[in-house]
Amino acid sequence: MNRKLLDPFEPEYPEAIEACLDDEYAVKCAFSHNGELLATSRSDGFCYIWDMDTLNVMRKLSHSDTALAGLSWSRSGRYILTYDEAGVCVVWDLQTQTVRVRVEFGSAIACARMHPRNSA
């Protein structure tokens, strides 16, 4: 196609679905900042980390028995924050698959995010 005829302000979207991930329990999802990983928060209390090159599950993190309300990536992609409606926030270290911080609040959490600049 002639690049001069293309509108430079029109975003480029794929014309067809290239791949499909089978995750019937996913509630929310978020890509890492570099786009290499996808995290899905699930209604069964797990958080799955997907490798977008191979389309396979790289990590399975067990948050709790209650449904996850959401998640947030750190800037580096090493840490991920998961939270549920029961008021529990967990920061995971993805390299070691361990809990770095766990905080329990007395009420439901509507939204939680990692700091965009100060998160490692």
JSON list of C-alpha atoms in Angstrom, two decimals:
[
{"chain": "A", "resi": 1, "resn": "MET", "atom": "CA", "xyz": [0.00, 0.00, 0.00]},
{"chain": "A", "resi": 2, "resn": "ASN", "atom": "CA", "xyz": [1.14, 3.54, -0.64]},
{"chain": "A", "resi": 3, "resn": "ARG", "atom": "CA", "xyz": [2.21, 5.06, 2.71]},
{"chain": "A", "resi": 4, "resn": "LYS", "atom": "CA", "xyz": [1.46, 8.58, 1.45]},
{"chain": "A", "resi": 5, "resn": "LEU", "atom": "CA", "xyz": [-2.24, 7.70, 1.15]},
{"chain": "A", "resi": 6, "resn": "LEU", "atom": "CA", "xyz": [-2.49, 6.38, 4.71]},
{"chain": "A", "resi": 7, "resn": "ASP", "atom": "CA", "xyz": [-3.80, 8.65, 7.44]},
{"chain": "A", "resi": 8, "resn": "PRO", "atom": "CA", "xyz": [-0.92, 9.12, 9.97]},
{"chain": "A", "resi": 9, "resn": "PHE", "atom": "CA", "xyz": [-3.42, 9.69, 12.82]},
{"chain": "A", "resi": 10, "resn": "GLU", "atom": "CA", "xyz": [-5.45, 6.55, 12.23]},
{"chain": "A", "resi": 11, "resn": "PRO", "atom": "CA", "xyz": [-4.46, 3.80, 14.69]},
{"chain": "A", "resi": 12, "resn": "GLU", "atom": "CA", "xyz": [-3.42, 0.42, 13.36]},
{"chain": "A", "resi": 13, "resn": "TYR", "atom": "CA", "xyz": [-5.58, -2.48, 14.49]},
{"chain": "A", "resi": 14, "resn": "PRO", "atom": "CA", "xyz": [-5.29, -6.13, 13.52]},
{"chain": "A", "resi": 15, "resn": "GLU", "atom": "CA", "xyz": [-7.86, -7.19, 10.96]},
{"chain": "A", "resi": 16, "resn": "ALA", "atom": "CA", "xyz": [-8.36, -10.64, 12.50]},
{"chain": "A", "resi": 17, "resn": "ILE", "atom": "CA", "xyz": [-7.94, -12.35, 15.87]},
{"chain": "A", "resi": 18, "resn": "GLU", "atom": "CA", "xyz": [-4.47, -13.86, 15.86]},
{"chain": "A", "resi": 19, "resn": "ALA", "atom": "CA", "xyz": [-4.68, -16.00, 19.00]},
{"chain": "A", "resi": 20, "resn": "CYS", "atom": "CA", "xyz": [-7.08, -17.00, 21.75]},
{"chain": "A", "resi": 21, "resn": "LEU", "atom": "CA", "xyz": [-6.25, -17.84, 25.36]},
{"chain": "A", "resi": 22, "resn": "ASP", "atom": "CA", "xyz": [-8.44, -20.43, 27.05]},
{"chain": "A", "resi": 23, "resn": "ASP", "atom": "CA", "xyz": [-9.15, -19.02, 30.51]},
{"chain": "A", "resi": 24, "resn": "GLU", "atom": "CA", "xyz": [-12.82, -19.38, 31.36]},
{"chain": "A", "resi": 25, "resn": "TYR", "atom": "CA", "xyz": [-12.47, -17.89, 34.85]},
{"chain": "A", "resi": 26, "resn": "ALA", "atom": "CA", "xyz": [-10.70, -14.64, 33.91]},
{"chain": "A", "resi": 27, "resn": "VAL", "atom": "CA", "xyz": [-12.35, -11.54, 35.34]},
{"chain": "A", "resi": 28, "resn": "LYS", "atom": "CA", "xyz": [-9.82, -8.84, 34.46]},
{"chain": "A", "resi": 29, "resn": "CYS", "atom": "CA", "xyz": [-6.53, -8.75, 32.62]},
{"chain": "A", "resi": 30, "resn": "ALA", "atom": "CA", "xyz": [-3.56, -6.41, 32.22]},
{"chain": "A", "resi": 31, "resn": "PHE", "atom": "CA", "xyz": [-0.47, -6.43, 30.01]},
{"chain": "A", "resi": 32, "resn": "SER", "atom": "CA", "xyz": [2.96, -5.74, 31.47]},
{"chain": "A", "resi": 33, "resn": "HIS", "atom": "CA", "xyz": [4.52, -2.45, 30.40]},
{"chain": "A", "resi": 34, "resn": "ASN", "atom": "CA", "xyz": [6.68, -4.10, 27.74]},
{"chain": "A", "resi": 35, "resn": "GLY", "atom": "CA", "xyz": [3.76, -6.20, 26.44]},
{"chain": "A", "resi": 36, "resn": "GLU", "atom": "CA", "xyz": [5.54, -9.54, 26.86]},
{"chain": "A", "resi": 37, "resn": "LEU", "atom": "CA", "xyz": [3.33, -10.81, 29.72]},
{"chain": "A", "resi": 38, "resn": "LEU", "atom": "CA", "xyz": [-0.41, -10.84, 30.36]},
{"chain": "A", "resi": 39, "resn": "ALA", "atom": "CA", "xyz": [-1.87, -11.25, 33.85]},
{"chain": "A", "resi": 40, "resn": "THR", "atom": "CA", "xyz": [-5.43, -12.47, 34.37]},
{"chain": "A", "resi": 41, "resn": "SER", "atom": "CA", "xyz": [-7.29, -12.19, 37.66]},
{"chain": "A", "resi": 42, "resn": "ARG", "atom": "CA", "xyz": [-9.67, -15.08, 38.07]},
{"chain": "A", "resi": 43, "resn": "SER", "atom": "CA", "xyz": [-12.91, -15.73, 39.91]},
{"chain": "A", "resi": 44, "resn": "ASP", "atom": "CA", "xyz": [-11.40, -18.78, 41.66]},
{"chain": "A", "resi": 45, "resn": "GLY", "atom": "CA", "xyz": [-8.77, -16.68, 43.50]},
{"chain": "A", "resi": 46, "resn": "PHE", "atom": "CA", "xyz": [-5.83, -17.38, 41.18]},
{"chain": "A", "resi": 47, "resn": "CYS", "atom": "CA", "xyz": [-3.76, -15.00, 39.09]},
{"chain": "A", "resi": 48, "resn": "TYR", "atom": "CA", "xyz": [-2.29, -16.46, 35.91]},
{"chain": "A", "resi": 49, "resn": "ILE", "atom": "CA", "xyz": [0.73, -14.91, 34.21]},
{"chain": "A", "resi": 50, "resn": "TRP", "atom": "CA", "xyz": [0.76, -15.68, 30.46]},
{"chain": "A", "resi": 51, "resn": "ASP", "atom": "CA", "xyz": [3.82, -15.52, 28.21]},
{"chain": "A", "resi": 52, "resn": "MET", "atom": "CA", "xyz": [2.60, -13.81, 25.04]},
{"chain": "A", "resi": 53, "resn": "ASP", "atom": "CA", "xyz": [5.32, -15.36, 22.85]},
{"chain": "A", "resi": 54, "resn": "THR", "atom": "CA", "xyz": [4.38, -18.97, 23.61]},
{"chain": "A", "resi": 55, "resn": "LEU", "atom": "CA", "xyz": [0.77, -18.30, 24.79]},
{"chain": "A", "resi": 56, "resn": "ASN", "atom": "CA", "xyz": [1.36, -20.58, 27.78]},
{"chain": "A", "resi": 57, "resn": "VAL", "atom": "CA", "xyz": [0.82, -20.01, 31.50]},
{"chain": "A", "resi": 58, "resn": "MET", "atom": "CA", "xyz": [4.14, -19.01, 33.04]},
{"chain": "A", "resi": 59, "resn": "ARG", "atom": "CA", "xyz": [3.06, -18.60, 36.69]},
{"chain": "A", "resi": 60, "resn": "LYS", "atom": "CA", "xyz": [0.01, -19.52, 38.78]},
{"chain": "A", "resi": 61, "resn": "LEU", "atom": "CA", "xyz": [-0.37, -17.40, 41.89]},
{"chain": "A", "resi": 62, "resn": "SER", "atom": "CA", "xyz": [-2.88, -18.45, 44.56]},
{"chain": "A", "resi": 63, "resn": "HIS", "atom": "CA", "xyz": [-4.22, -15.28, 46.16]},
{"chain": "A", "resi": 64, "resn": "SER", "atom": "CA", "xyz": [-7.19, -16.65, 48.16]},
{"chain": "A", "resi": 65, "resn": "ASP", "atom": "CA", "xyz": [-10.42, -18.58, 47.82]},
{"chain": "A", "resi": 66, "resn": "THR", "atom": "CA", "xyz": [-12.41, -15.45, 46.98]},
{"chain": "A", "resi": 67, "resn": "ALA", "atom": "CA", "xyz": [-12.62, -13.92, 43.52]},
{"chain": "A", "resi": 68, "resn": "LEU", "atom": "CA", "xyz": [-9.92, -11.42, 42.57]},
{"chain": "A", "resi": 69, "resn": "ALA", "atom": "CA", "xyz": [-11.19, -7.92, 41.87]},
{"chain": "A", "resi": 70, "resn": "GLY", "atom": "CA", "xyz": [-8.16, -6.77, 39.88]},
{"chain": "A", "resi": 71, "resn": "LEU", "atom": "CA", "xyz": [-4.42, -6.50, 39.46]},
{"chain": "A", "resi": 72, "resn": "SER", "atom": "CA", "xyz": [-1.67, -4.05, 38.64]},
{"chain": "A", "resi": 73, "resn": "TRP", "atom": "CA", "xyz": [1.90, -4.42, 37.29]},
{"chain": "A", "resi": 74, "resn": "SER", "atom": "CA", "xyz": [5.00, -2.73, 38.66]},
{"chain": "A", "resi": 75, "resn": "ARG", "atom": "CA", "xyz": [6.99, -0.61, 36.25]},
{"chain": "A", "resi": 76, "resn": "SER", "atom": "CA", "xyz": [9.73, -3.23, 35.90]},
{"chain": "A", "resi": 77, "resn": "GLY", "atom": "CA", "xyz": [7.32, -6.14, 35.49]},
{"chain": "A", "resi": 78, "resn": "ARG", "atom": "CA", "xyz": [8.92, -8.05, 38.35]},
{"chain": "A", "resi": 79, "resn": "TYR", "atom": "CA", "xyz": [6.09, -7.41, 40.83]},
{"chain": "A", "resi": 80, "resn": "ILE", "atom": "CA", "xyz": [2.33, -7.66, 40.50]},
{"chain": "A", "resi": 81, "resn": "LEU", "atom": "CA", "xyz": [-0.37, -6.46, 42.88]},
{"chain": "A", "resi": 82, "resn": "THR", "atom": "CA", "xyz": [-3.52, -8.56, 43.26]},
{"chain": "A", "resi": 83, "resn": "TYR", "atom": "CA", "xyz": [-6.55, -7.59, 45.35]},
{"chain": "A", "resi": 84, "resn": "ASP", "atom": "CA", "xyz": [-9.93, -9.07, 46.15]},
{"chain": "A", "resi": 85, "resn": "GLU", "atom": "CA", "xyz": [-13.31, -7.77, 47.28]},
{"chain": "A", "resi": 86, "resn": "ALA", "atom": "CA", "xyz": [-12.73, -9.05, 50.82]},
{"chain": "A", "resi": 87, "resn": "GLY", "atom": "CA", "xyz": [-10.09, -6.36, 51.39]},
{"chain": "A", "resi": 88, "resn": "VAL", "atom": "CA", "xyz": [-6.82, -8.26, 50.88]},
{"chain": "A", "resi": 89, "resn": "CYS", "atom": "CA", "xyz": [-3.96, -6.82, 48.77]},
{"chain": "A", "resi": 90, "resn": "VAL", "atom": "CA", "xyz": [-0.93, -8.95, 47.90]},
{"chain": "A", "resi": 91, "resn": "VAL", "atom": "CA", "xyz": [2.28, -7.85, 46.16]},
{"chain": "A", "resi": 92, "resn": "TRP", "atom": "CA", "xyz": [3.96, -10.82, 44.45]},
{"chain": "A", "resi": 93, "resn": "ASP", "atom": "CA", "xyz": [7.58, -11.19, 43.40]},
{"chain": "A", "resi": 94, "resn": "LEU", "atom": "CA", "xyz": [7.33, -13.02, 40.07]},
{"chain": "A", "resi": 95, "resn": "GLN", "atom": "CA", "xyz": [10.98, -14.09, 39.99]},
{"chain": "A", "resi": 96, "resn": "THR", "atom": "CA", "xyz": [10.74, -16.03, 43.24]},
{"chain": "A", "resi": 97, "resn": "GLN", "atom": "CA", "xyz": [6.95, -16.63, 43.20]},
{"chain": "A", "resi": 98, "resn": "THR", "atom": "CA", "xyz": [6.71, -15.41, 46.77]},
{"chain": "A", "resi": 99, "resn": "VAL", "atom": "CA", "xyz": [4.52, -12.89, 48.57]},
{"chain": "A", "resi": 100, "resn": "ARG", "atom": "CA", "xyz": [6.46, -9.70, 49.18]},
{"chain": "A", "resi": 101, "resn": "VAL", "atom": "CA", "xyz": [3.71, -7.77, 51.01]},
{"chain": "A", "resi": 102, "resn": "ARG", "atom": "CA", "xyz": [0.24, -8.78, 52.22]},
{"chain": "A", "resi": 103, "resn": "VAL", "atom": "CA", "xyz": [-2.16, -6.15, 53.61]},
{"chain": "A", "resi": 104, "resn": "GLU", "atom": "CA", "xyz": [-5.66, -6.82, 54.93]},
{"chain": "A", "resi": 105, "resn": "PHE", "atom": "CA", "xyz": [-8.15, -3.95, 55.06]},
{"chain": "A", "resi": 106, "resn": "GLY", "atom": "CA", "xyz": [-11.39, -3.98, 57.00]},
{"chain": "A", "resi": 107, "resn": "SER", "atom": "CA", "xyz": [-13.58, -3.30, 53.99]},
{"chain": "A", "resi": 108, "resn": "ALA", "atom": "CA", "xyz": [-13.93, -4.01, 50.30]},
{"chain": "A", "resi": 109, "resn": "ILE", "atom": "CA", "xyz": [-11.35, -2.63, 47.85]},
{"chain": "A", "resi": 110, "resn": "ALA", "atom": "CA", "xyz": [-12.74, -0.82, 44.82]},
{"chain": "A", "resi": 111, "resn": "CYS", "atom": "CA", "xyz": [-9.41, -0.22, 43.05]},
{"chain": "A", "resi": 112, "resn": "ALA", "atom": "CA", "xyz": [-5.70, -0.57, 43.77]},
{"chain": "A", "resi": 113, "resn": "ARG", "atom": "CA", "xyz": [-2.66, 0.31, 41.63]},
{"chain": "A", "resi": 114, "resn": "MET", "atom": "CA", "xyz": [1.12, 0.12, 41.87]},
{"chain": "A", "resi": 115, "resn": "HIS", "atom": "CA", "xyz": [2.81, 3.53, 41.80]},
{"chain": "A", "resi": 116, "resn": "PRO", "atom": "CA", "xyz": [3.88, 4.17, 38.18]},
{"chain": "A", "resi": 117, "resn": "ARG", "atom": "CA", "xyz": [7.28, 5.66, 39.08]},
{"chain": "A", "resi": 118, "resn": "ASN", "atom": "CA", "xyz": [8.31, 4.32, 42.48]},
{"chain": "A", "resi": 119, "resn": "SER", "atom": "CA", "xyz": [7.48, 0.63, 42.03]},
{"chain": "A", "resi": 120, "resn": "ALA", "atom": "CA", "xyz": [10.60, -1.42, 41.31]}
]
